[in-house]
Amino acid sequence: MTDSLTWEGTYAIALALKAAHPGVDLEKVSLGMIEAWTLELPQFEDDPALANEEILMAIYQDWFEEIL
């Protein structure tokens, strides 16, 4: 069984997004796309209303650093 994801797990979300969207050009990914894609993850189980720019930027940064 896969662990559930919450907004606190930005690195885990970044890894899940990387797996779900391989080869995506991060320069063309907006914070809105990151939020929408996160909410689409089957293992995501947090309140969508808790998302904010700081959390979304942390996910973006973790994802960016993972592909370097």
PDB file of C-alpha atoms in Angstrom:
ATOM      1  CA  MET A   1       0.000   0.000   0.000  1.00  0.00           C
ATOM      2  CA  THR A   2       1.251   3.462  -0.899  1.00  0.00           C
ATOM      3  CA  ASP A   3       1.516   6.075   1.830  1.00  0.00           C
ATOM      4  CA  SER A   4      -0.836   8.996   1.543  1.00  0.00           C
ATOM      5  CA  LEU A   5       0.511  12.398   0.552  1.00  0.00           C
ATOM      6  CA  THR A   6      -0.157  15.673   2.339  1.00  0.00           C
ATOM      7  CA  TRP A   7       0.962  19.241   1.696  1.00  0.00           C
ATOM      8  CA  GLU A   8       3.664  18.798   4.371  1.00  0.00           C
ATOM      9  CA  GLY A   9       5.383  16.163   2.224  1.00  0.00           C
ATOM     10  CA  THR A  10       6.609  18.440  -0.543  1.00  0.00           C
ATOM     11  CA  TYR A  11       9.487  16.147  -1.490  1.00  0.00           C
ATOM     12  CA  ALA A  12       7.226  13.084  -1.683  1.00  0.00           C
ATOM     13  CA  ILE A  13       4.766  15.063  -3.807  1.00  0.00           C
ATOM     14  CA  ALA A  14       7.601  16.185  -6.070  1.00  0.00           C
ATOM     15  CA  LEU A  15       8.680  12.564  -6.577  1.00  0.00           C
ATOM     16  CA  ALA A  16       5.101  11.509  -7.344  1.00  0.00           C
ATOM     17  CA  LEU A  17       4.698  14.361  -9.838  1.00  0.00           C
ATOM     18  CA  LYS A  18       8.017  13.495 -11.467  1.00  0.00           C
ATOM     19  CA  ALA A  19       6.793   9.909 -11.925  1.00  0.00           C
ATOM     20  CA  ALA A  20       3.377  11.030 -13.177  1.00  0.00           C
ATOM     21  CA  HIS A  21       4.767  13.621 -15.611  1.00  0.00           C
ATOM     22  CA  PRO A  22       8.108  12.298 -16.886  1.00  0.00           C
ATOM     23  CA  GLY A  23      10.063  14.563 -19.164  1.00  0.00           C
ATOM     24  CA  VAL A  24       7.957  17.642 -18.451  1.00  0.00           C
ATOM     25  CA  ASP A  25       9.737  20.958 -19.035  1.00  0.00           C
ATOM     26  CA  LEU A  26       9.631  22.544 -15.587  1.00  0.00           C
ATOM     27  CA  GLU A  27      10.215  25.980 -17.103  1.00  0.00           C
ATOM     28  CA  LYS A  28       6.723  25.682 -18.575  1.00  0.00           C
ATOM     29  CA  VAL A  29       5.053  24.422 -15.381  1.00  0.00           C
ATOM     30  CA  SER A  30       3.072  26.953 -13.360  1.00  0.00           C
ATOM     31  CA  LEU A  31       2.218  26.778  -9.681  1.00  0.00           C
ATOM     32  CA  GLY A  32      -1.405  26.302 -10.733  1.00  0.00           C
ATOM     33  CA  MET A  33      -0.395  23.229 -12.726  1.00  0.00           C
ATOM     34  CA  ILE A  34       1.510  21.846  -9.743  1.00  0.00           C
ATOM     35  CA  GLU A  35      -1.543  22.354  -7.541  1.00  0.00           C
ATOM     36  CA  ALA A  36      -3.903  20.706 -10.043  1.00  0.00           C
ATOM     37  CA  TRP A  37      -1.559  17.791 -10.706  1.00  0.00           C
ATOM     38  CA  THR A  38      -1.038  17.261  -6.968  1.00  0.00           C
ATOM     39  CA  LEU A  39      -4.777  17.115  -6.370  1.00  0.00           C
ATOM     40  CA  GLU A  40      -5.042  14.502  -9.158  1.00  0.00           C
ATOM     41  CA  LEU A  41      -2.536  12.166  -7.488  1.00  0.00           C
ATOM     42  CA  PRO A  42      -4.452   9.111  -6.234  1.00  0.00           C
ATOM     43  CA  GLN A  43      -2.477   8.999  -2.987  1.00  0.00           C
ATOM     44  CA  PHE A  44      -3.038  12.701  -2.170  1.00  0.00           C
ATOM     45  CA  GLU A  45      -5.306  12.991   0.868  1.00  0.00           C
ATOM     46  CA  ASP A  46      -5.096  16.536   2.214  1.00  0.00           C
ATOM     47  CA  ASP A  47      -7.396  19.545   2.171  1.00  0.00           C
ATOM     48  CA  PRO A  48      -7.019  21.364  -1.173  1.00  0.00           C
ATOM     49  CA  ALA A  49      -7.772  24.667   0.593  1.00  0.00           C
ATOM     50  CA  LEU A  50      -4.487  24.406   2.523  1.00  0.00           C
ATOM     51  CA  ALA A  51      -2.397  24.910  -0.619  1.00  0.00           C
ATOM     52  CA  ASN A  52      -0.511  28.185  -0.780  1.00  0.00           C
ATOM     53  CA  GLU A  53       2.283  29.721  -2.828  1.00  0.00           C
ATOM     54  CA  GLU A  54       4.965  28.729  -0.310  1.00  0.00           C
ATOM     55  CA  ILE A  55       3.983  25.050  -0.403  1.00  0.00           C
ATOM     56  CA  LEU A  56       3.672  24.991  -4.186  1.00  0.00           C
ATOM     57  CA  MET A  57       7.071  26.669  -4.596  1.00  0.00           C
ATOM     58  CA  ALA A  58       8.611  24.087  -2.251  1.00  0.00           C
ATOM     59  CA  ILE A  59       7.174  21.284  -4.389  1.00  0.00           C
ATOM     60  CA  TYR A  60       8.513  22.972  -7.527  1.00  0.00           C
ATOM     61  CA  GLN A  61      11.970  23.384  -5.963  1.00  0.00           C
ATOM     62  CA  ASP A  62      12.094  19.786  -4.767  1.00  0.00           C
ATOM     63  CA  TRP A  63      11.062  18.572  -8.227  1.00  0.00           C
ATOM     64  CA  PHE A  64      13.599  20.827  -9.937  1.00  0.00           C
ATOM     65  CA  GLU A  65      16.416  19.654  -7.666  1.00  0.00           C
ATOM     66  CA  GLU A  66      15.437  16.027  -8.239  1.00  0.00           C
ATOM     67  CA  ILE A  67      15.950  16.309 -12.009  1.00  0.00           C
ATOM     68  CA  LEU A  68      19.344  18.025 -11.809  1.00  0.00           C
TER      69      LEU A  68
END
